[in-house]
Amino acid sequence: MSRLRRRRGIAMADFIAGSLIFSATLGVFVGFTQLKFDTLQMAEDLSLGTAALEAEVDRLRELDGIEAPQGAPDLQGFRPLSEFPVDALYEGRGRVSARALRVEGGSAYQLYEVRVEVSWRSGPEDRDRVASSLVLPLRPGGPR
């Protein structure tokens, strides 16, 4: 009779050990799956932000130039030009700002460094952003 009880005890221990191993494996799989989906969402947001940035840069390149920037400069000397919504992203917004092009030992000939930024909320406290710069002249007939 004691041999029969030992076999049942071993079978129960095997079942419990197998269940624990299966549960741990399933937990790891679910964790990796969630990480994969989070990574795919971040990649999609970055792709949408980059597309909005490139569209605005292309739009600016098609213009004859920019108007002289107004307003208070930020720490790098950029003054705001315009803002635009990015509806494809959560709390997405774009900002265009400019500063006079800095040329060492010479004149910049009314050229401006234009910075385009697109930012969006990627978490409760996180904001992601992409940015690009280009050089554009002042619009003909504008203030010098």
PDB file of C-alpha atoms in Angstrom:
ATOM      1  CA  MET A   1       0.000   0.000   0.000  1.00  0.00           C
ATOM      2  CA  SER A   2       2.812   2.412   0.728  1.00  0.00           C
ATOM      3  CA  ARG A   3       4.228   1.982  -2.827  1.00  0.00           C
ATOM      4  CA  LEU A   4       0.902   3.060  -4.278  1.00  0.00           C
ATOM      5  CA  ARG A   5       0.818   6.206  -2.110  1.00  0.00           C
ATOM      6  CA  ARG A   6       4.409   7.105  -3.089  1.00  0.00           C
ATOM      7  CA  ARG A   7       3.548   6.807  -6.778  1.00  0.00           C
ATOM      8  CA  ARG A   8       0.513   9.057  -6.338  1.00  0.00           C
ATOM      9  CA  GLY A   9       2.662  11.593  -4.446  1.00  0.00           C
ATOM     10  CA  ILE A  10       5.260  11.627  -7.230  1.00  0.00           C
ATOM     11  CA  ALA A  11       2.545  12.030  -9.859  1.00  0.00           C
ATOM     12  CA  MET A  12       1.098  14.978  -7.905  1.00  0.00           C
ATOM     13  CA  ALA A  13       4.562  16.577  -7.594  1.00  0.00           C
ATOM     14  CA  ASP A  14       5.111  16.134 -11.335  1.00  0.00           C
ATOM     15  CA  PHE A  15       1.771  17.772 -12.055  1.00  0.00           C
ATOM     16  CA  ILE A  16       2.522  20.745  -9.773  1.00  0.00           C
ATOM     17  CA  ALA A  17       6.034  21.209 -11.208  1.00  0.00           C
ATOM     18  CA  GLY A  18       4.700  21.025 -14.764  1.00  0.00           C
ATOM     19  CA  SER A  19       1.968  23.558 -13.969  1.00  0.00           C
ATOM     20  CA  LEU A  20       4.513  25.977 -12.474  1.00  0.00           C
ATOM     21  CA  ILE A  21       6.811  25.664 -15.480  1.00  0.00           C
ATOM     22  CA  PHE A  22       3.896  26.152 -17.879  1.00  0.00           C
ATOM     23  CA  SER A  23       2.655  29.218 -15.933  1.00  0.00           C
ATOM     24  CA  ALA A  24       6.135  30.793 -15.939  1.00  0.00           C
ATOM     25  CA  THR A  25       6.543  30.150 -19.664  1.00  0.00           C
ATOM     26  CA  LEU A  26       3.115  31.618 -20.385  1.00  0.00           C
ATOM     27  CA  GLY A  27       3.918  34.702 -18.260  1.00  0.00           C
ATOM     28  CA  VAL A  28       7.167  35.292 -20.143  1.00  0.00           C
ATOM     29  CA  PHE A  29       5.384  34.874 -23.480  1.00  0.00           C
ATOM     30  CA  VAL A  30       2.682  37.402 -22.524  1.00  0.00           C
ATOM     31  CA  GLY A  31       5.351  39.854 -21.326  1.00  0.00           C
ATOM     32  CA  PHE A  32       7.304  39.598 -24.573  1.00  0.00           C
ATOM     33  CA  THR A  33       4.125  39.928 -26.618  1.00  0.00           C
ATOM     34  CA  GLN A  34       3.183  43.157 -24.818  1.00  0.00           C
ATOM     35  CA  LEU A  35       6.723  44.475 -25.294  1.00  0.00           C
ATOM     36  CA  LYS A  36       6.469  43.669 -29.003  1.00  0.00           C
ATOM     37  CA  PHE A  37       3.192  45.582 -29.349  1.00  0.00           C
ATOM     38  CA  ASP A  38       4.616  48.570 -27.442  1.00  0.00           C
ATOM     39  CA  THR A  39       7.651  48.604 -29.733  1.00  0.00           C
ATOM     40  CA  LEU A  40       5.456  48.411 -32.834  1.00  0.00           C
ATOM     41  CA  GLN A  41       3.341  51.332 -31.549  1.00  0.00           C
ATOM     42  CA  MET A  42       6.466  53.423 -30.912  1.00  0.00           C
ATOM     43  CA  ALA A  43       7.749  52.641 -34.411  1.00  0.00           C
ATOM     44  CA  GLU A  44       4.402  53.610 -35.960  1.00  0.00           C
ATOM     45  CA  ASP A  45       4.309  56.892 -33.998  1.00  0.00           C
ATOM     46  CA  LEU A  46       7.867  57.697 -35.066  1.00  0.00           C
ATOM     47  CA  SER A  47       6.978  56.952 -38.684  1.00  0.00           C
ATOM     48  CA  LEU A  48       3.886  59.216 -38.544  1.00  0.00           C
ATOM     49  CA  GLY A  49       5.858  61.990 -36.852  1.00  0.00           C
ATOM     50  CA  THR A  50       8.625  61.778 -39.436  1.00  0.00           C
ATOM     51  CA  ALA A  51       6.082  61.856 -42.273  1.00  0.00           C
ATOM     52  CA  ALA A  52       4.442  64.998 -40.837  1.00  0.00           C
ATOM     53  CA  LEU A  53       7.876  66.592 -40.410  1.00  0.00           C
ATOM     54  CA  GLU A  54       8.905  65.814 -43.991  1.00  0.00           C
ATOM     55  CA  ALA A  55       5.598  67.151 -45.342  1.00  0.00           C
ATOM     56  CA  GLU A  56       6.104  70.467 -43.544  1.00  0.00           C
ATOM     57  CA  VAL A  57       9.746  70.713 -44.680  1.00  0.00           C
ATOM     58  CA  ASP A  58       8.622  70.090 -48.276  1.00  0.00           C
ATOM     59  CA  ARG A  59       5.924  72.752 -47.945  1.00  0.00           C
ATOM     60  CA  LEU A  60       8.478  75.273 -46.664  1.00  0.00           C
ATOM     61  CA  ARG A  61      10.890  74.481 -49.508  1.00  0.00           C
ATOM     62  CA  GLU A  62       8.174  75.272 -52.072  1.00  0.00           C
ATOM     63  CA  LEU A  63       7.750  78.806 -50.695  1.00  0.00           C
ATOM     64  CA  ASP A  64       9.750  81.747 -52.026  1.00  0.00           C
ATOM     65  CA  GLY A  65      11.039  82.306 -48.499  1.00  0.00           C
ATOM     66  CA  ILE A  66       9.841  82.948 -44.978  1.00  0.00           C
ATOM     67  CA  GLU A  67       8.539  86.007 -43.229  1.00  0.00           C
ATOM     68  CA  ALA A  68      10.810  87.541 -40.607  1.00  0.00           C
ATOM     69  CA  PRO A  69      10.273  85.681 -37.328  1.00  0.00           C
ATOM     70  CA  GLN A  70       8.650  87.605 -34.486  1.00  0.00           C
ATOM     71  CA  GLY A  71       8.323  86.994 -30.774  1.00  0.00           C
ATOM     72  CA  ALA A  72      10.652  86.110 -27.962  1.00  0.00           C
ATOM     73  CA  PRO A  73      13.555  83.805 -28.811  1.00  0.00           C
ATOM     74  CA  ASP A  74      14.148  80.512 -27.034  1.00  0.00           C
ATOM     75  CA  LEU A  75      17.508  79.584 -25.497  1.00  0.00           C
ATOM     76  CA  GLN A  76      19.023  78.799 -28.922  1.00  0.00           C
ATOM     77  CA  GLY A  77      17.762  82.057 -30.455  1.00  0.00           C
ATOM     78  CA  PHE A  78      14.890  80.570 -32.491  1.00  0.00           C
ATOM     79  CA  ARG A  79      11.757  82.713 -32.801  1.00  0.00           C
ATOM     80  CA  PRO A  80       8.352  81.169 -33.574  1.00  0.00           C
ATOM     81  CA  LEU A  81       6.967  81.284 -37.113  1.00  0.00           C
ATOM     82  CA  SER A  82       3.964  78.959 -37.037  1.00  0.00           C
ATOM     83  CA  GLU A  83       2.378  75.879 -35.489  1.00  0.00           C
ATOM     84  CA  PHE A  84       0.388  73.087 -37.101  1.00  0.00           C
ATOM     85  CA  PRO A  85      -1.631  70.132 -35.770  1.00  0.00           C
ATOM     86  CA  VAL A  86      -0.597  66.533 -36.369  1.00  0.00           C
ATOM     87  CA  ASP A  87      -3.909  64.706 -36.057  1.00  0.00           C
ATOM     88  CA  ALA A  88      -2.442  61.245 -36.696  1.00  0.00           C
ATOM     89  CA  LEU A  89      -0.589  61.350 -33.359  1.00  0.00           C
ATOM     90  CA  TYR A  90      -1.878  61.555 -29.789  1.00  0.00           C
ATOM     91  CA  GLU A  91      -1.604  65.235 -28.801  1.00  0.00           C
ATOM     92  CA  GLY A  92       0.552  65.731 -31.888  1.00  0.00           C
ATOM     93  CA  ARG A  93       1.664  69.196 -32.824  1.00  0.00           C
ATOM     94  CA  GLY A  94       4.252  70.775 -35.042  1.00  0.00           C
ATOM     95  CA  ARG A  95       6.206  73.952 -34.611  1.00  0.00           C
ATOM     96  CA  VAL A  96       8.229  76.007 -37.080  1.00  0.00           C
ATOM     97  CA  SER A  97      10.774  78.508 -35.768  1.00  0.00           C
ATOM     98  CA  ALA A  98      13.696  80.416 -37.258  1.00  0.00           C
ATOM     99  CA  ARG A  99      16.797  82.403 -36.389  1.00  0.00           C
ATOM    100  CA  ALA A 100      19.221  84.414 -38.486  1.00  0.00           C
ATOM    101  CA  LEU A 101      21.839  82.141 -40.005  1.00  0.00           C
ATOM    102  CA  ARG A 102      25.156  82.510 -38.228  1.00  0.00           C
ATOM    103  CA  VAL A 103      28.097  82.673 -40.585  1.00  0.00           C
ATOM    104  CA  GLU A 104      31.587  83.028 -39.211  1.00  0.00           C
ATOM    105  CA  GLY A 105      33.372  86.096 -40.583  1.00  0.00           C
ATOM    106  CA  GLY A 106      30.723  87.087 -43.109  1.00  0.00           C
ATOM    107  CA  SER A 107      27.190  88.079 -43.900  1.00  0.00           C
ATOM    108  CA  ALA A 108      24.361  85.563 -44.087  1.00  0.00           C
ATOM    109  CA  TYR A 109      22.593  87.596 -46.843  1.00  0.00           C
ATOM    110  CA  GLN A 110      19.195  87.457 -45.117  1.00  0.00           C
ATOM    111  CA  LEU A 111      19.293  83.660 -44.791  1.00  0.00           C
ATOM    112  CA  TYR A 112      17.571  82.015 -41.865  1.00  0.00           C
ATOM    113  CA  GLU A 113      17.994  78.640 -40.206  1.00  0.00           C
ATOM    114  CA  VAL A 114      14.479  77.190 -39.969  1.00  0.00           C
ATOM    115  CA  ARG A 115      13.762  74.435 -37.452  1.00  0.00           C
ATOM    116  CA  VAL A 116      10.725  72.187 -37.829  1.00  0.00           C
ATOM    117  CA  GLU A 117       9.692  70.055 -34.837  1.00  0.00           C
ATOM    118  CA  VAL A 118       6.907  67.520 -34.433  1.00  0.00           C
ATOM    119  CA  SER A 119       6.085  66.277 -30.931  1.00  0.00           C
ATOM    120  CA  TRP A 120       3.498  63.916 -29.500  1.00  0.00           C
ATOM    121  CA  ARG A 121       2.582  62.249 -26.226  1.00  0.00           C
ATOM    122  CA  SER A 122       3.779  58.658 -26.000  1.00  0.00           C
ATOM    123  CA  GLY A 123       2.921  58.048 -22.355  1.00  0.00           C
ATOM    124  CA  PRO A 124       1.436  59.724 -19.304  1.00  0.00           C
ATOM    125  CA  GLU A 125       4.553  61.844 -18.751  1.00  0.00           C
ATOM    126  CA  ASP A 126       6.570  61.276 -21.940  1.00  0.00           C
ATOM    127  CA  ARG A 127       6.701  63.429 -25.062  1.00  0.00           C
ATOM    128  CA  ASP A 128       8.605  62.223 -28.090  1.00  0.00           C
ATOM    129  CA  ARG A 129       9.764  64.478 -30.887  1.00  0.00           C
ATOM    130  CA  VAL A 130      11.542  64.600 -34.214  1.00  0.00           C
ATOM    131  CA  ALA A 131      13.170  67.711 -35.627  1.00  0.00           C
ATOM    132  CA  SER A 132      14.866  68.916 -38.785  1.00  0.00           C
ATOM    133  CA  SER A 133      16.499  72.143 -39.944  1.00  0.00           C
ATOM    134  CA  LEU A 134      16.857  73.848 -43.293  1.00  0.00           C
ATOM    135  CA  VAL A 135      18.130  77.190 -44.576  1.00  0.00           C
ATOM    136  CA  LEU A 136      15.698  79.585 -46.267  1.00  0.00           C
ATOM    137  CA  PRO A 137      15.849  83.229 -47.343  1.00  0.00           C
ATOM    138  CA  LEU A 138      13.490  85.964 -46.270  1.00  0.00           C
ATOM    139  CA  ARG A 139      10.477  86.326 -48.542  1.00  0.00           C
ATOM    140  CA  PRO A 140      11.019  88.970 -51.244  1.00  0.00           C
ATOM    141  CA  GLY A 141       9.479  92.289 -50.301  1.00  0.00           C
ATOM    142  CA  GLY A 142       9.452  91.439 -46.602  1.00  0.00           C
ATOM    143  CA  PRO A 143      11.131  93.516 -43.899  1.00  0.00           C
ATOM    144  CA  ARG A 144      14.895  93.310 -43.762  1.00  0.00           C
TER     145      ARG A 144
END
